[in-house]
Coordinates of C-alpha atoms in Angstrom, one line a residue:
X1 CA 28.7 13.0 2.2
X2 CA 27.5 10.0 0.3
X3 CA 26.1 8.4 3.4
X4 CA 24.5 11.7 4.5
X5 CA 22.9 12.0 1.0
X6 CA 21.1 8.6 1.5
X7 CA 20.1 9.4 5.1
X8 CA 18.4 12.7 4.1
X9 CA 16.7 11.0 1.1
X10 CA 18.5 13.3 -1.4
X11 CA 19.0 10.2 -3.6
X12 CA 18.4 6.5 -4.0
X13 CA 22.1 5.6 -4.3
X14 CA 25.5 7.2 -4.2
X15 CA 29.0 6.4 -5.5
X16 CA 32.0 7.3 -3.5
X17 CA 35.7 6.4 -4.0
X18 CA 39.2 7.3 -3.3
X19 CA 42.7 7.1 -4.9
X20 CA 45.9 6.0 -3.1
X21 CA 49.1 7.0 -4.7
X22 CA 52.6 5.9 -3.3
X23 CA 55.3 8.1 -4.9
X24 CA 58.2 7.5 -2.5
X25 CA 59.6 4.3 -0.9
X26 CA 59.6 5.5 2.7
X27 CA 56.3 3.8 3.8
X28 CA 57.4 0.5 2.3
X29 CA 60.7 0.7 4.2
X30 CA 58.9 1.6 7.5
X31 CA 56.6 -1.3 7.3
X32 CA 59.3 -3.7 6.3
X33 CA 61.1 -2.8 9.6
X34 CA 58.1 -4.0 11.7
X35 CA 57.3 -7.0 9.6
X36 CA 54.1 -5.5 8.2
X37 CA 55.0 -5.8 4.5
X38 CA 54.0 -9.1 2.9
X39 CA 56.9 -11.0 1.5
X40 CA 54.6 -12.4 -1.2
X41 CA 53.3 -8.9 -2.2
X42 CA 49.6 -9.8 -1.5
X43 CA 47.1 -9.1 1.2
X44 CA 45.1 -12.1 2.5
X45 CA 42.9 -10.6 5.2
X46 CA 41.5 -13.1 7.7
X47 CA 43.2 -16.0 5.8
X48 CA 45.3 -18.7 7.4
X49 CA 47.8 -17.8 4.7
X50 CA 48.0 -14.2 5.8
X51 CA 51.6 -12.9 6.2
X52 CA 51.2 -9.1 6.7
X53 CA 49.8 -7.0 3.9
X54 CA 50.7 -5.4 0.6
X55 CA 50.5 -1.7 -0.3
X56 CA 50.0 -0.4 -3.9
X57 CA 48.6 2.4 -6.0
X58 CA 44.9 1.9 -6.2
X59 CA 41.5 3.3 -7.1
X60 CA 38.5 2.1 -5.1
X61 CA 34.8 2.8 -5.7
X62 CA 31.7 1.9 -3.6
X63 CA 28.1 1.9 -4.6
X64 CA 26.0 2.9 -1.6
X65 CA 22.3 2.2 -1.2
X66 CA 19.7 2.0 1.6
X67 CA 19.9 -1.5 3.2
X68 CA 16.3 -2.2 2.4
X69 CA 16.8 -1.3 -1.3
X70 CA 19.9 -3.5 -1.5
X71 CA 18.1 -6.4 0.0
X72 CA 15.2 -5.9 -2.3
X73 CA 17.4 -5.8 -5.4
X74 CA 19.5 -8.8 -4.3
X75 CA 22.7 -6.8 -4.3
X76 CA 25.8 -8.4 -2.6
X77 CA 26.2 -6.5 0.7
X78 CA 29.7 -5.9 1.8
X79 CA 29.1 -3.8 4.9
X80 CA 26.5 -1.7 6.7
X81 CA 27.4 2.0 7.5
X82 CA 26.8 3.1 11.0
X83 CA 27.5 6.4 12.7
X84 CA 29.5 4.6 15.4
X85 CA 29.5 1.5 17.5
X86 CA 26.4 1.1 19.7
X87 CA 26.5 1.4 23.5
X88 CA 27.5 -1.9 25.2
X89 CA 28.0 -3.7 21.8
X90 CA 31.6 -5.0 22.0
X91 CA 33.3 -7.7 24.1
X92 CA 36.9 -6.5 23.5
X93 CA 38.6 -3.3 22.3
X94 CA 42.3 -3.5 21.3
X95 CA 44.6 -0.5 21.1
X96 CA 48.3 -0.9 20.2
X97 CA 50.7 2.1 20.1
X98 CA 48.2 4.8 19.5
X99 CA 47.2 6.6 22.7
X100 CA 50.6 8.4 23.0
X101 CA 49.7 10.3 19.9
X102 CA 46.2 11.4 21.0
X103 CA 47.4 14.8 22.3
X104 CA 47.5 14.8 26.1
X105 CA 45.6 13.6 29.1
X106 CA 42.2 15.1 28.2
X107 CA 42.1 13.5 24.8
X108 CA 43.2 10.1 26.3
X109 CA 40.4 10.3 28.9
X110 CA 37.9 11.1 26.2
X111 CA 39.1 8.0 24.4
X112 CA 38.8 5.9 27.5
X113 CA 35.2 7.1 28.0
X114 CA 34.4 6.1 24.5
X115 CA 35.9 2.6 25.1
X116 CA 33.8 2.3 28.2
X117 CA 30.7 3.3 26.2
X118 CA 31.0 0.6 23.6
X119 CA 32.1 -2.2 25.9
X120 CA 29.6 -4.5 27.4
X121 CA 29.8 -4.9 31.3
X122 CA 32.8 -7.0 32.1
X123 CA 34.1 -6.4 28.5
X124 CA 37.9 -6.0 28.1
X125 CA 40.1 -3.3 26.9
X126 CA 43.6 -4.6 25.8
X127 CA 46.1 -1.8 25.6
X128 CA 49.9 -1.6 24.8
X129 CA 51.9 1.6 24.3
X130 CA 54.9 3.6 25.4
X131 CA 54.8 6.8 27.4
X132 CA 57.1 9.4 29.0
X133 CA 57.1 9.1 32.8
X134 CA 57.0 13.0 33.0
X135 CA 53.2 12.7 32.2
X136 CA 53.4 14.5 28.9
X137 CA 51.4 11.9 27.1
X138 CA 49.6 8.6 27.9
X139 CA 49.7 6.8 31.2
X140 CA 47.5 4.1 32.7
X141 CA 46.2 6.6 35.2
X142 CA 44.7 8.7 32.4
X143 CA 42.8 5.6 31.1
X144 CA 41.3 4.9 34.5
X145 CA 40.6 8.5 35.5
X146 CA 36.9 8.3 34.5
X147 CA 36.3 5.5 36.9
X148 CA 34.7 3.2 34.3
X149 CA 37.7 0.9 33.6
X150 CA 39.4 -1.3 36.2
X151 CA 43.0 -2.5 35.8
X152 CA 43.1 -6.2 35.8
X153 CA 46.7 -6.6 34.8
X154 CA 49.6 -4.2 34.0
X155 CA 53.1 -5.2 33.1
X156 CA 56.2 -3.1 32.2
X157 CA 57.6 -4.7 29.1
X158 CA 60.3 -2.1 28.5
X159 CA 63.1 -4.6 28.9
X160 CA 61.4 -7.0 26.5
X161 CA 61.2 -4.3 23.9
X162 CA 64.8 -3.2 24.3
X163 CA 65.9 -6.9 24.0
X164 CA 63.9 -7.2 20.8
X165 CA 65.4 -4.0 19.4
X166 CA 68.9 -5.2 20.3
X167 CA 68.4 -8.5 18.4
X168 CA 67.3 -6.6 15.3
X169 CA 69.6 -3.6 15.5
X170 CA 72.4 -4.8 13.2
X171 CA 70.0 -6.0 10.5
X172 CA 68.0 -2.7 10.6
X173 CA 71.1 -0.6 10.6
X174 CA 72.5 -2.4 7.6
X175 CA 69.2 -2.0 5.8
X176 CA 69.1 1.7 6.4
X177 CA 72.7 2.2 5.3
X178 CA 72.0 0.3 2.1
X179 CA 68.6 1.5 1.0
X180 CA 67.9 4.8 2.6
X181 CA 69.2 8.1 1.3
X182 CA 71.7 9.7 3.7
X183 CA 69.6 12.8 4.4
X184 CA 66.8 10.6 5.7
X185 CA 68.8 7.9 7.5
X186 CA 68.5 9.6 11.0
X187 CA 64.7 9.6 10.8
X188 CA 64.7 5.9 9.9
X189 CA 67.2 5.1 12.7
X190 CA 64.8 6.7 15.1
X191 CA 61.8 4.9 13.6
X192 CA 63.7 1.6 13.9
X193 CA 64.6 2.2 17.5
X194 CA 68.3 1.8 17.0
X195 CA 70.7 2.1 20.0
X196 CA 71.8 5.7 20.3
X197 CA 68.5 7.2 19.2
X198 CA 66.3 9.3 21.5
X199 CA 63.6 6.5 21.6
X200 CA 66.1 3.8 22.5
X201 CA 68.0 5.8 25.0
X202 CA 64.8 7.0 26.7
X203 CA 63.7 3.5 27.3
X204 CA 67.2 2.4 28.4
X205 CA 67.5 5.3 30.8
X206 CA 64.0 5.0 32.1
X207 CA 62.4 8.3 30.9
X208 CA 60.3 6.3 28.5
X209 CA 58.4 3.2 29.5
X210 CA 56.6 0.5 27.5
X211 CA 53.6 -1.1 29.1
X212 CA 50.8 -3.5 28.3
X213 CA 47.6 -3.7 30.4
X214 CA 44.3 -5.4 30.6
X215 CA 41.3 -3.3 31.7
X216 CA 37.8 -4.5 32.5
X217 CA 34.7 -2.4 32.3
X218 CA 32.9 -2.0 35.6
X219 CA 29.6 -3.8 35.8
X220 CA 28.0 -1.0 37.8
X221 CA 28.8 1.8 35.2
X222 CA 25.6 3.6 34.4
X223 CA 25.8 4.2 30.7
X224 CA 23.4 6.4 28.7
X225 CA 21.5 4.2 26.2
X226 CA 20.9 5.8 22.7

């Protein structure tokens, strides 16, 4: 709404903000399992000292102005708001463990079309995710159905994932037993991919597979330019 206010010239500037409140420990525990929680309790984005990130209660405010006004006034400019990425503007798009939650083949194909739209010719789409082999969620075929992306490489890494889960299973199980309330332990066991859970057993038995793939955008794709 704040950006729209500026675009329609309803005002010269706008203030927008948000509050993040963390009232239970579950999210901290989840991110600890996957190594996403900084052991030092600080976020150091884009730093050589970065070691994951830190979450906390927070209030953030942004002052928004027209770019020309900000440049005229000598304001420090942190970012420029755009509706979306421009056509053929990116060299690489990275997607990790997301497409399985997009809601089925049609949604995944729309996502793939959007990836193709923003990639430059010969740009790369790097993808890694799990999917059920019954076709109920993502598959590599859905990502190439629009004919705009070519599979350069695809590798089934299910065995690698299972091996990693086996290595960490005892540590994760002990952590859950010690810190998670009994009524919530089964959920955390599933999230941690412990042996005996639906996720682990599905990969072990072959009904769930984990793949990584490299796609390249076709050079002959006729994209509509905005």
